[in-house]
Amino acid sequence: MRCLWTIAVAFALLTPAGAADTIVLKNGRRIRAESVVVEDDRVRFETPSGWVSLPLSLVAHIEVGTTGNDFGSPVAPFSAPALESSIPADDVAAATLRDGSVNREWLAQLELQARSAEPRAVARAVAAHHAAAQFFLRRGELESALAHYRRALHFAPDEPVALIHLAYLHLRRSEFTAALEYLDRARRRVPESPEVAKLAGWAYYGSNRLEPAVAEWRRALALRPDPEVAAALEKAERDLEVESRFRGSQSRHFTLRYDGNARPELAQDILRVLEEHFAALAAALNYIPPEPIGVVLYTDRSFADLTRAPAWAGAVNDGRLRVPVQGLSQVTPELARVLRHELAHSFLAQKTGGRCPVWLHEGVAQWFEGQRSQQARASLLAAVQRHGPLPLAALESSWTELPAETASLAYTWSLAVVEFLIETHGLRDLERILDRIAASATAEQAVREILRTEYAELEQQTVRFLSRR
Ligand SMILES: [Zn+2]
């Protein structure tokens, strides 16, 4: 297990092009190699001491080098529910959305009429709130979408479309218990809904309860083919197979699963360290995740097989923290740092409703891990001089497609931006940006509203910050 940041910098300095591949031998050994070529019956690859080749018959498979991130989401975000609407489609939706915004006067008028409880008036008020909620959902403004669906339930407490969307919105915020309550209510009205089963699977998976998650997704697929569910189910079944022989443990904010080869003392030690990190992050970010966070410890190579993590990743956060602890008997400083980094990802994902851009995710996670940009300052400035600053707008979503050199630079650059942000504006502004991201159309808009700075200006300020040091 290696320090993610150091490896990232090493990539930048040592391997100007192409990420390393991993050759997995049939005996289980893994060899990291550059420039892997398969020729006839041999595999040729480059090592620091020159070219080497192996008989192809010894090789199980070759994992193509990946850059990308150490976090992601295995099931979420499922796309928003696609429902056969029980809400009548008429002129109501069009009248609710006018000139690119929600017509509040019209909504108030419909609500007034709905107070009579006359079915058609109620249906019209619900349809209007559904249209308004969808408008905000499309813009990524989850809080406003939630408010409209709650309002719809006020008039029609068992309306499945509102219940299912409310569940979906709570799932986006990792509020699994609340989501399950809405899904239970929806199921009473629409017991055969594939959407209810799909979302219930997500809620169980997120709460680290694999058996009911698998059962729900199997049920969802039996009701309706769905590639998102099929992919999530495949992953959950693989996890379940490995974890069925795992033991469980828990602390106040974590549910832990670990295989029988890990010492229970190590599991307890990890929970203790995680609780310390949890308290520190909760205080710094003024946020407490609503549900216990799932953690899985692996003592064998199933970590790499299951997570398909980049070879450099010390651990992975894909909704649950997956941590390889092979050969460890206690929490080393290295492991403590990795845990803190991964836990920061959980806080960021949940506080922003899954909308935190990747540059901010990785910058903040590294910052909390204790990394600072000082070491990489010279190489960052040199890169900026050659190509200009990396545009933050290009670093908002997954880095998997970035060339290895750019991805590694992206880590140090994101750290520098976050370091500048915290040292100049303070943790409180960082926290306000995260809150705003959860409710804004874009992350850049949130940054603009809190710091009164465009991305381009923030990039320039960071360059000046690095030059001053
Ligand atoms: Zn990370």
Short mmCIF file of C-alpha atoms and ligand atoms in Angstrom, two decimals:
data_model
loop_
_atom_site.label_atom_id
_atom_site.label_comp_id
_atom_site.label_asym_id
_atom_site.label_seq_id
_atom_site.Cartn_x
_atom_site.Cartn_y
_atom_site.Cartn_z
CA MET A 1 0.00 0.00 0.00
CA ARG A 2 1.55 3.23 -1.04
CA CYS A 3 0.92 6.85 -0.61
CA LEU A 4 -1.40 7.87 -3.34
CA TRP A 5 -0.01 11.35 -3.68
CA THR A 6 3.63 10.34 -3.84
CA ILE A 7 2.86 7.80 -6.49
CA ALA A 8 0.90 10.38 -8.43
CA VAL A 9 3.89 12.73 -8.42
CA ALA A 10 6.20 9.90 -9.36
CA PHE A 11 3.97 9.22 -12.34
CA ALA A 12 4.27 12.83 -13.37
CA LEU A 13 8.03 12.85 -13.12
CA LEU A 14 8.95 9.39 -14.26
CA THR A 15 6.38 8.25 -16.76
CA PRO A 16 5.62 11.06 -19.12
CA ALA A 17 3.21 8.97 -21.15
CA GLY A 18 1.00 5.96 -20.51
CA ALA A 19 0.04 4.42 -17.18
CA ALA A 20 1.64 1.21 -15.98
CA ASP A 21 -0.11 -2.08 -16.64
CA THR A 22 -0.31 -5.01 -14.27
CA ILE A 23 0.54 -8.50 -15.47
CA VAL A 24 -1.29 -11.04 -13.32
CA LEU A 25 0.30 -14.47 -13.36
CA LYS A 26 -1.59 -17.72 -12.94
CA ASN A 27 0.17 -18.28 -9.60
CA GLY A 28 -1.35 -14.99 -8.36
CA ARG A 29 1.78 -12.86 -8.61
CA ARG A 30 1.27 -9.36 -9.93
CA ILE A 31 3.94 -7.52 -11.91
CA ARG A 32 3.69 -3.84 -12.65
CA ALA A 33 5.19 -3.05 -16.00
CA GLU A 34 5.49 -0.38 -18.64
CA SER A 35 4.92 -0.86 -22.34
CA VAL A 36 3.45 -4.37 -22.24
CA VAL A 37 3.46 -6.07 -25.64
CA VAL A 38 2.12 -9.54 -26.45
CA GLU A 39 4.13 -11.20 -29.22
CA ASP A 40 3.27 -14.72 -30.36
CA ASP A 41 3.55 -16.87 -27.23
CA ARG A 42 5.44 -14.35 -25.04
CA VAL A 43 4.66 -11.17 -23.12
CA ARG A 44 7.36 -8.50 -23.35
CA PHE A 45 7.49 -5.55 -20.99
CA GLU A 46 9.83 -2.85 -19.78
CA THR A 47 11.24 -2.73 -16.24
CA PRO A 48 13.71 -0.23 -14.71
CA SER A 49 16.50 -2.69 -15.60
CA GLY A 50 15.48 -3.26 -19.20
CA TRP A 51 13.15 -5.36 -21.33
CA VAL A 52 11.96 -8.70 -19.96
CA SER A 53 9.76 -11.37 -21.46
CA LEU A 54 7.64 -14.19 -20.06
CA PRO A 55 5.86 -17.18 -21.63
CA LEU A 56 2.24 -16.24 -22.26
CA SER A 57 1.22 -19.60 -20.74
CA LEU A 58 2.13 -18.27 -17.26
CA VAL A 59 -0.10 -15.22 -17.57
CA ALA A 60 -3.67 -15.19 -16.28
CA HIS A 61 -4.50 -11.75 -17.63
CA ILE A 62 -3.16 -8.24 -18.12
CA GLU A 63 -4.81 -5.31 -16.42
CA VAL A 64 -4.43 -2.25 -18.54
CA GLY A 65 -3.07 0.66 -16.55
CA THR A 66 -5.62 3.10 -15.26
CA THR A 67 -5.35 6.56 -13.91
CA GLY A 68 -8.64 7.90 -12.62
CA ASN A 69 -9.62 8.24 -9.00
CA ASP A 70 -9.74 6.25 -5.84
CA PHE A 71 -13.40 7.01 -5.39
CA GLY A 72 -16.51 6.52 -7.40
CA SER A 73 -19.89 5.04 -6.96
CA PRO A 74 -20.80 1.45 -7.70
CA VAL A 75 -24.53 1.90 -7.93
CA ALA A 76 -25.24 5.57 -7.72
CA PRO A 77 -26.05 7.71 -9.35
CA PHE A 78 -28.70 5.57 -10.90
CA SER A 79 -30.47 7.82 -13.32
CA ALA A 80 -33.61 9.52 -12.03
CA PRO A 81 -36.69 7.29 -11.85
CA ALA A 82 -38.45 6.65 -15.14
CA LEU A 83 -42.04 6.27 -14.11
CA GLU A 84 -45.22 5.52 -15.92
CA SER A 85 -46.74 8.64 -14.50
CA SER A 86 -49.98 8.29 -12.62
CA ILE A 87 -50.09 12.07 -12.69
CA PRO A 88 -52.30 13.36 -15.50
CA ALA A 89 -50.34 15.14 -18.19
CA ASP A 90 -52.22 18.20 -19.22
CA ASP A 91 -51.65 21.89 -19.53
CA VAL A 92 -50.63 22.11 -15.85
CA ALA A 93 -46.95 21.35 -16.39
CA ALA A 94 -46.62 23.92 -19.16
CA ALA A 95 -48.33 26.59 -17.07
CA THR A 96 -46.12 25.80 -14.05
CA LEU A 97 -42.89 26.36 -15.97
CA ARG A 98 -42.86 29.65 -17.76
CA ASP A 99 -39.98 31.72 -19.07
CA GLY A 100 -37.39 29.36 -17.67
CA SER A 101 -38.61 29.42 -14.09
CA VAL A 102 -41.37 28.16 -11.81
CA ASN A 103 -44.53 30.23 -11.74
CA ARG A 104 -45.12 30.49 -8.00
CA GLU A 105 -48.36 32.45 -8.21
CA TRP A 106 -49.91 29.78 -10.37
CA LEU A 107 -48.73 27.10 -7.93
CA ALA A 108 -50.25 28.98 -4.99
CA GLN A 109 -53.52 29.24 -6.89
CA LEU A 110 -53.59 25.49 -7.56
CA GLU A 111 -52.80 24.77 -3.91
CA LEU A 112 -55.69 26.95 -2.82
CA GLN A 113 -58.06 24.97 -5.04
CA ALA A 114 -56.61 21.66 -3.81
CA ARG A 115 -57.58 22.47 -0.24
CA SER A 116 -61.12 21.48 -1.18
CA ALA A 117 -59.72 17.91 -1.48
CA GLU A 118 -61.68 17.63 -4.71
CA PRO A 119 -59.77 14.86 -6.61
CA ARG A 120 -59.21 16.78 -9.83
CA ALA A 121 -57.97 19.88 -8.00
CA VAL A 122 -55.60 17.72 -5.92
CA ALA A 123 -54.31 16.00 -9.07
CA ARG A 124 -53.60 19.35 -10.67
CA ALA A 125 -51.67 20.64 -7.65
CA VAL A 126 -49.64 17.41 -7.50
CA ALA A 127 -48.91 17.59 -11.24
CA ALA A 128 -47.71 21.17 -10.87
CA HIS A 129 -45.35 20.28 -8.00
CA HIS A 130 -44.09 17.28 -9.97
CA ALA A 131 -43.30 19.57 -12.93
CA ALA A 132 -41.57 22.09 -10.65
CA ALA A 133 -39.56 19.36 -8.91
CA GLN A 134 -38.45 17.89 -12.23
CA PHE A 135 -37.37 21.36 -13.33
CA PHE A 136 -35.07 21.65 -10.29
CA LEU A 137 -33.89 18.05 -10.55
CA ARG A 138 -32.76 18.68 -14.13
CA ARG A 139 -30.78 21.68 -12.88
CA GLY A 140 -29.24 19.58 -10.12
CA GLU A 141 -30.93 21.58 -7.36
CA LEU A 142 -31.85 18.66 -5.12
CA GLU A 143 -33.04 20.70 -2.16
CA SER A 144 -35.68 22.55 -4.19
CA ALA A 145 -36.79 19.33 -5.90
CA LEU A 146 -37.24 17.71 -2.46
CA ALA A 147 -39.32 20.64 -1.25
CA HIS A 148 -41.75 20.35 -4.18
CA TYR A 149 -42.24 16.60 -3.77
CA ARG A 150 -42.83 17.05 -0.03
CA ARG A 151 -45.40 19.67 -0.86
CA ALA A 152 -47.07 17.26 -3.31
CA LEU A 153 -47.32 14.63 -0.55
CA HIS A 154 -49.02 17.19 1.64
CA PHE A 155 -52.01 17.01 -0.75
CA ALA A 156 -51.70 13.36 -1.84
CA PRO A 157 -49.86 11.44 0.92
CA ASP A 158 -49.64 8.14 -0.95
CA GLU A 159 -48.87 9.40 -4.47
CA PRO A 160 -46.26 6.89 -5.76
CA VAL A 161 -44.55 9.29 -8.18
CA ALA A 162 -43.82 11.72 -5.34
CA LEU A 163 -42.85 8.94 -2.90
CA ILE A 164 -40.45 7.29 -5.35
CA HIS A 165 -38.82 10.57 -6.33
CA LEU A 166 -38.43 11.54 -2.68
CA ALA A 167 -36.71 8.20 -2.07
CA TYR A 168 -34.43 8.86 -5.03
CA LEU A 169 -33.49 12.32 -3.78
CA HIS A 170 -32.74 10.99 -0.29
CA LEU A 171 -30.57 8.27 -1.81
CA ARG A 172 -28.60 10.90 -3.68
CA ARG A 173 -27.82 12.34 -0.22
CA SER A 174 -26.99 8.92 1.29
CA GLU A 175 -30.06 9.11 3.54
CA PHE A 176 -30.87 5.43 3.27
CA THR A 177 -33.30 5.09 6.16
CA ALA A 178 -35.48 7.97 4.97
CA ALA A 179 -35.41 6.54 1.44
CA LEU A 180 -36.57 3.11 2.64
CA GLU A 181 -39.51 4.66 4.50
CA TYR A 182 -40.76 6.36 1.34
CA LEU A 183 -40.19 3.18 -0.67
CA ASP A 184 -42.21 1.12 1.82
CA ARG A 185 -45.08 3.56 1.47
CA ALA A 186 -44.81 3.50 -2.33
CA ARG A 187 -44.74 -0.30 -2.38
CA ARG A 188 -48.11 -0.48 -0.65
CA ARG A 189 -49.59 1.39 -3.61
CA VAL A 190 -47.51 -0.12 -6.43
CA PRO A 191 -46.24 -3.53 -5.23
CA GLU A 192 -45.01 -4.53 -8.70
CA SER A 193 -42.97 -1.39 -9.38
CA PRO A 194 -39.47 -2.22 -10.70
CA GLU A 195 -38.42 1.30 -9.74
CA VAL A 196 -39.22 0.69 -6.06
CA ALA A 197 -37.18 -2.54 -6.06
CA LYS A 198 -34.29 -0.83 -7.88
CA LEU A 199 -34.09 2.02 -5.38
CA ALA A 200 -34.61 -0.27 -2.37
CA GLY A 201 -31.58 -2.26 -3.57
CA TRP A 202 -29.56 0.96 -3.62
CA ALA A 203 -30.69 1.84 -0.09
CA TYR A 204 -29.69 -1.59 1.26
CA TYR A 205 -26.40 -1.63 -0.62
CA GLY A 206 -25.55 1.81 0.71
CA SER A 207 -26.26 0.62 4.24
CA ASN A 208 -23.82 -2.26 3.76
CA ARG A 209 -26.65 -4.83 3.70
CA LEU A 210 -25.78 -6.93 0.70
CA GLU A 211 -28.32 -9.78 1.02
CA PRO A 212 -31.47 -7.65 0.82
CA ALA A 213 -29.78 -5.46 -1.84
CA VAL A 214 -29.21 -8.49 -4.06
CA ALA A 215 -32.77 -9.72 -3.43
CA GLU A 216 -34.27 -6.35 -4.41
CA TRP A 217 -32.19 -6.04 -7.58
CA ARG A 218 -33.05 -9.58 -8.66
CA ARG A 219 -36.69 -8.69 -8.15
CA ALA A 220 -36.29 -5.44 -10.11
CA LEU A 221 -34.73 -7.30 -13.04
CA ALA A 222 -37.47 -9.91 -13.01
CA LEU A 223 -40.00 -7.08 -13.35
CA ARG A 224 -38.15 -5.13 -16.07
CA PRO A 225 -34.78 -5.39 -17.86
CA ASP A 226 -32.51 -2.54 -16.80
CA PRO A 227 -28.78 -2.30 -17.60
CA GLU A 228 -28.08 -0.12 -14.55
CA VAL A 229 -29.62 -2.72 -12.24
CA ALA A 230 -27.89 -5.59 -14.07
CA ALA A 231 -24.47 -3.95 -13.56
CA ALA A 232 -25.15 -3.12 -9.90
CA LEU A 233 -26.44 -6.65 -9.25
CA GLU A 234 -23.38 -8.24 -10.81
CA LYS A 235 -21.12 -6.19 -8.56
CA ALA A 236 -23.20 -6.86 -5.45
CA GLU A 237 -23.25 -10.61 -6.13
CA ARG A 238 -19.45 -10.64 -6.44
CA ASP A 239 -19.19 -8.72 -3.17
CA LEU A 240 -21.68 -11.02 -1.48
CA GLU A 241 -19.77 -14.11 -2.53
CA VAL A 242 -16.56 -12.79 -1.00
CA GLU A 243 -18.17 -11.21 2.05
CA SER A 244 -20.44 -14.13 2.95
CA ARG A 245 -17.57 -15.53 5.01
CA PHE A 246 -16.74 -12.15 6.51
CA ARG A 247 -17.29 -11.16 10.10
CA GLY A 248 -18.95 -7.95 11.13
CA SER A 249 -18.29 -5.32 13.70
CA GLN A 250 -19.51 -1.83 14.28
CA SER A 251 -18.92 1.42 16.05
CA ARG A 252 -21.01 4.54 16.39
CA HIS A 253 -20.57 5.78 12.81
CA PHE A 254 -19.30 2.72 10.95
CA THR A 255 -20.37 -0.79 10.02
CA LEU A 256 -17.35 -2.94 9.32
CA ARG A 257 -16.99 -6.24 7.49
CA TYR A 258 -13.73 -8.12 7.38
CA ASP A 259 -12.62 -11.56 6.40
CA GLY A 260 -11.72 -14.23 8.90
CA ASN A 261 -7.98 -13.85 8.32
CA ALA A 262 -7.91 -10.33 9.74
CA ARG A 263 -7.30 -10.14 13.46
CA PRO A 264 -10.31 -8.79 15.38
CA GLU A 265 -7.88 -6.47 17.21
CA LEU A 266 -6.93 -4.90 13.87
CA ALA A 267 -10.60 -4.42 13.02
CA GLN A 268 -11.21 -2.74 16.39
CA ASP A 269 -8.12 -0.59 15.95
CA ILE A 270 -9.32 0.54 12.52
CA LEU A 271 -12.75 1.44 13.92
CA ARG A 272 -11.12 3.46 16.68
CA VAL A 273 -8.96 5.40 14.18
CA LEU A 274 -11.94 5.93 11.87
CA GLU A 275 -14.00 7.36 14.75
CA GLU A 276 -11.18 9.81 15.52
CA HIS A 277 -11.03 10.88 11.88
CA PHE A 278 -14.81 11.11 11.80
CA ALA A 279 -14.85 13.54 14.72
CA ALA A 280 -12.12 15.69 13.14
CA LEU A 281 -13.86 15.84 9.74
CA ALA A 282 -17.28 16.50 11.29
CA ALA A 283 -15.85 19.47 13.18
CA ALA A 284 -13.90 20.84 10.21
CA LEU A 285 -16.73 20.51 7.70
CA ASN A 286 -19.56 21.19 10.13
CA TYR A 287 -21.38 18.12 8.88
CA ILE A 288 -22.38 14.72 10.20
CA PRO A 289 -23.16 12.00 7.63
CA PRO A 290 -26.72 10.81 8.27
CA GLU A 291 -26.06 7.05 8.24
CA PRO A 292 -23.30 4.70 9.36
CA ILE A 293 -20.57 4.39 6.73
CA GLY A 294 -19.76 0.92 5.41
CA VAL A 295 -16.15 -0.27 5.59
CA VAL A 296 -14.77 -3.52 4.15
CA LEU A 297 -11.31 -4.87 4.99
CA TYR A 298 -9.57 -7.30 2.64
CA THR A 299 -6.64 -9.47 3.68
CA ASP A 300 -6.07 -11.08 0.29
CA ARG A 301 -5.91 -10.05 -3.33
CA SER A 302 -9.69 -9.95 -3.71
CA PHE A 303 -9.37 -6.18 -3.11
CA ALA A 304 -7.77 -5.62 -6.49
CA ASP A 305 -10.08 -8.08 -8.24
CA LEU A 306 -13.27 -6.64 -6.79
CA THR A 307 -12.55 -2.95 -6.91
CA ARG A 308 -10.51 -2.87 -10.12
CA ALA A 309 -8.71 -0.04 -8.39
CA PRO A 310 -5.83 1.74 -10.06
CA ALA A 311 -2.63 -0.03 -9.06
CA TRP A 312 -1.45 2.94 -6.98
CA ALA A 313 -4.59 3.28 -4.87
CA GLY A 314 -4.09 2.51 -1.20
CA ALA A 315 -7.82 2.04 -0.77
CA VAL A 316 -11.01 2.83 -2.60
CA ASN A 317 -14.20 4.63 -1.69
CA ASP A 318 -17.11 3.58 -3.88
CA GLY A 319 -19.81 4.37 -1.38
CA ARG A 320 -18.18 1.97 1.06
CA LEU A 321 -14.56 2.29 2.15
CA ARG A 322 -12.67 -0.74 0.83
CA VAL A 323 -9.31 -1.13 2.47
CA PRO A 324 -6.62 -3.73 1.78
CA VAL A 325 -4.93 -4.72 5.06
CA GLN A 326 -2.88 -7.65 3.83
CA GLY A 327 -0.04 -8.42 6.25
CA LEU A 328 -0.99 -5.70 8.73
CA SER A 329 -1.48 -6.35 12.44
CA GLN A 330 -2.06 -2.76 13.49
CA VAL A 331 -2.92 0.63 12.04
CA THR A 332 0.29 2.08 10.65
CA PRO A 333 0.64 5.85 10.11
CA GLU A 334 0.38 5.08 6.39
CA LEU A 335 -2.93 3.25 6.83
CA ALA A 336 -4.25 6.00 9.11
CA ARG A 337 -3.56 8.53 6.37
CA VAL A 338 -5.26 6.42 3.72
CA LEU A 339 -8.31 6.00 5.98
CA ARG A 340 -8.52 9.73 6.53
CA HIS A 341 -8.30 10.42 2.79
CA GLU A 342 -11.03 7.92 1.95
CA LEU A 343 -13.27 9.05 4.79
CA ALA A 344 -12.97 12.64 3.56
CA HIS A 345 -14.40 11.43 0.22
CA SER A 346 -17.46 10.06 2.09
CA PHE A 347 -18.05 13.39 3.83
CA LEU A 348 -17.64 15.36 0.59
CA ALA A 349 -19.90 13.08 -1.41
CA GLN A 350 -22.64 13.13 1.20
CA LYS A 351 -22.46 16.80 2.10
CA THR A 352 -22.85 17.77 -1.58
CA GLY A 353 -25.47 15.15 -2.46
CA GLY A 354 -22.94 13.42 -4.72
CA ARG A 355 -22.25 16.61 -6.67
CA CYS A 356 -18.74 17.54 -5.52
CA PRO A 357 -16.49 18.00 -8.58
CA VAL A 358 -13.50 15.65 -8.72
CA TRP A 359 -10.85 18.38 -8.38
CA LEU A 360 -12.43 19.52 -5.12
CA HIS A 361 -12.89 15.91 -3.94
CA GLU A 362 -9.25 15.00 -4.46
CA GLY A 363 -7.88 18.37 -3.36
CA VAL A 364 -9.76 18.32 -0.07
CA ALA A 365 -9.16 14.60 0.58
CA GLN A 366 -5.41 15.09 0.13
CA TRP A 367 -5.47 18.21 2.30
CA PHE A 368 -7.19 16.37 5.16
CA GLU A 369 -4.82 13.48 4.69
CA GLY A 370 -2.07 15.93 5.59
CA GLN A 371 -0.53 16.45 2.14
CA ARG A 372 0.66 19.89 1.08
CA SER A 373 1.68 21.10 -2.36
CA GLN A 374 5.12 22.33 -1.28
CA GLN A 375 6.98 19.27 -2.60
CA ALA A 376 5.35 19.47 -6.00
CA ARG A 377 5.58 23.24 -6.28
CA ALA A 378 8.46 23.35 -8.76
CA SER A 379 7.01 20.72 -11.10
CA LEU A 380 3.58 22.36 -10.93
CA LEU A 381 4.96 25.78 -11.82
CA ALA A 382 7.01 24.29 -14.64
CA ALA A 383 3.89 22.59 -16.03
CA VAL A 384 1.92 25.84 -15.74
CA GLN A 385 4.66 27.68 -17.62
CA ARG A 386 4.57 25.14 -20.43
CA HIS A 387 0.82 24.64 -20.80
CA GLY A 388 -0.91 27.20 -18.57
CA PRO A 389 -2.91 26.14 -15.51
CA LEU A 390 -5.04 22.99 -15.81
CA PRO A 391 -8.60 24.28 -16.27
CA LEU A 392 -10.72 23.25 -13.27
CA ALA A 393 -13.73 22.95 -15.57
CA ALA A 394 -11.97 20.03 -17.27
CA LEU A 395 -11.35 18.32 -13.91
CA GLU A 396 -14.92 18.22 -12.67
CA SER A 397 -15.87 14.68 -13.67
CA SER A 398 -14.01 11.37 -13.66
CA TRP A 399 -10.31 11.53 -14.51
CA THR A 400 -10.27 8.04 -15.97
CA GLU A 401 -10.04 9.39 -19.50
CA LEU A 402 -7.15 11.75 -18.75
CA PRO A 403 -3.66 10.77 -19.93
CA ALA A 404 -1.57 9.48 -17.01
CA GLU A 405 0.63 12.56 -16.90
CA THR A 406 -2.32 14.91 -16.79
CA ALA A 407 -4.13 12.84 -14.16
CA SER A 408 -1.14 12.88 -11.83
CA LEU A 409 -0.69 16.60 -12.35
CA ALA A 410 -4.39 17.00 -11.66
CA TYR A 411 -3.90 15.59 -8.15
CA THR A 412 -1.17 18.03 -7.16
CA TRP A 413 -2.88 20.92 -8.90
CA SER A 414 -6.18 20.22 -7.11
CA LEU A 415 -4.31 20.06 -3.82
CA ALA A 416 -2.69 23.43 -4.54
CA VAL A 417 -6.03 25.06 -5.37
CA VAL A 418 -7.62 23.73 -2.18
CA GLU A 419 -4.59 24.74 -0.13
CA PHE A 420 -4.82 28.27 -1.53
CA LEU A 421 -8.55 28.31 -0.86
CA ILE A 422 -8.21 27.20 2.76
CA GLU A 423 -5.20 29.38 3.57
CA THR A 424 -6.72 32.49 2.01
CA HIS A 425 -10.44 32.10 2.67
CA GLY A 426 -10.52 29.57 5.51
CA LEU A 427 -12.24 26.27 6.17
CA ARG A 428 -15.52 28.05 6.77
CA ASP A 429 -15.68 29.24 3.14
CA LEU A 430 -14.77 25.77 1.93
CA GLU A 431 -17.66 24.43 3.96
CA ARG A 432 -20.00 27.06 2.52
CA ILE A 433 -18.91 26.17 -1.01
CA LEU A 434 -19.73 22.51 -0.35
CA ASP A 435 -23.16 23.44 0.97
CA ARG A 436 -23.79 25.66 -2.01
CA ILE A 437 -22.74 22.96 -4.47
CA ALA A 438 -25.54 20.77 -3.13
CA ALA A 439 -28.07 23.45 -4.08
CA SER A 440 -26.54 25.14 -7.16
CA ALA A 441 -26.79 24.34 -10.82
CA THR A 442 -23.00 24.00 -11.17
CA ALA A 443 -19.94 23.85 -8.92
CA GLU A 444 -18.46 26.90 -10.62
CA GLN A 445 -21.60 28.85 -9.77
CA ALA A 446 -21.22 27.80 -6.12
CA VAL A 447 -17.58 28.97 -6.10
CA ARG A 448 -18.61 32.24 -7.73
CA GLU A 449 -21.36 32.86 -5.19
CA ILE A 450 -19.18 32.21 -2.14
CA LEU A 451 -15.77 33.56 -3.25
CA ARG A 452 -16.95 35.97 -5.97
CA THR A 453 -14.35 34.32 -8.18
CA GLU A 454 -14.61 32.61 -11.55
CA TYR A 455 -12.67 29.37 -12.12
CA ALA A 456 -10.18 31.17 -14.39
CA GLU A 457 -9.42 33.69 -11.68
CA LEU A 458 -9.11 31.00 -9.01
CA GLU A 459 -6.58 29.24 -11.24
CA GLN A 460 -4.52 32.43 -11.61
CA GLN A 461 -4.69 33.14 -7.87
CA THR A 462 -3.40 29.62 -7.19
CA VAL A 463 -0.48 30.11 -9.59
CA ARG A 464 0.45 33.35 -7.80
CA PHE A 465 0.08 31.56 -4.45
CA LEU A 466 2.52 28.87 -5.60
CA SER A 467 4.98 31.44 -6.99
CA ARG A 468 5.06 33.39 -3.72
CA ARG A 469 6.19 30.40 -1.69
ZN ZN B 1 -8.92 10.29 -3.40
#
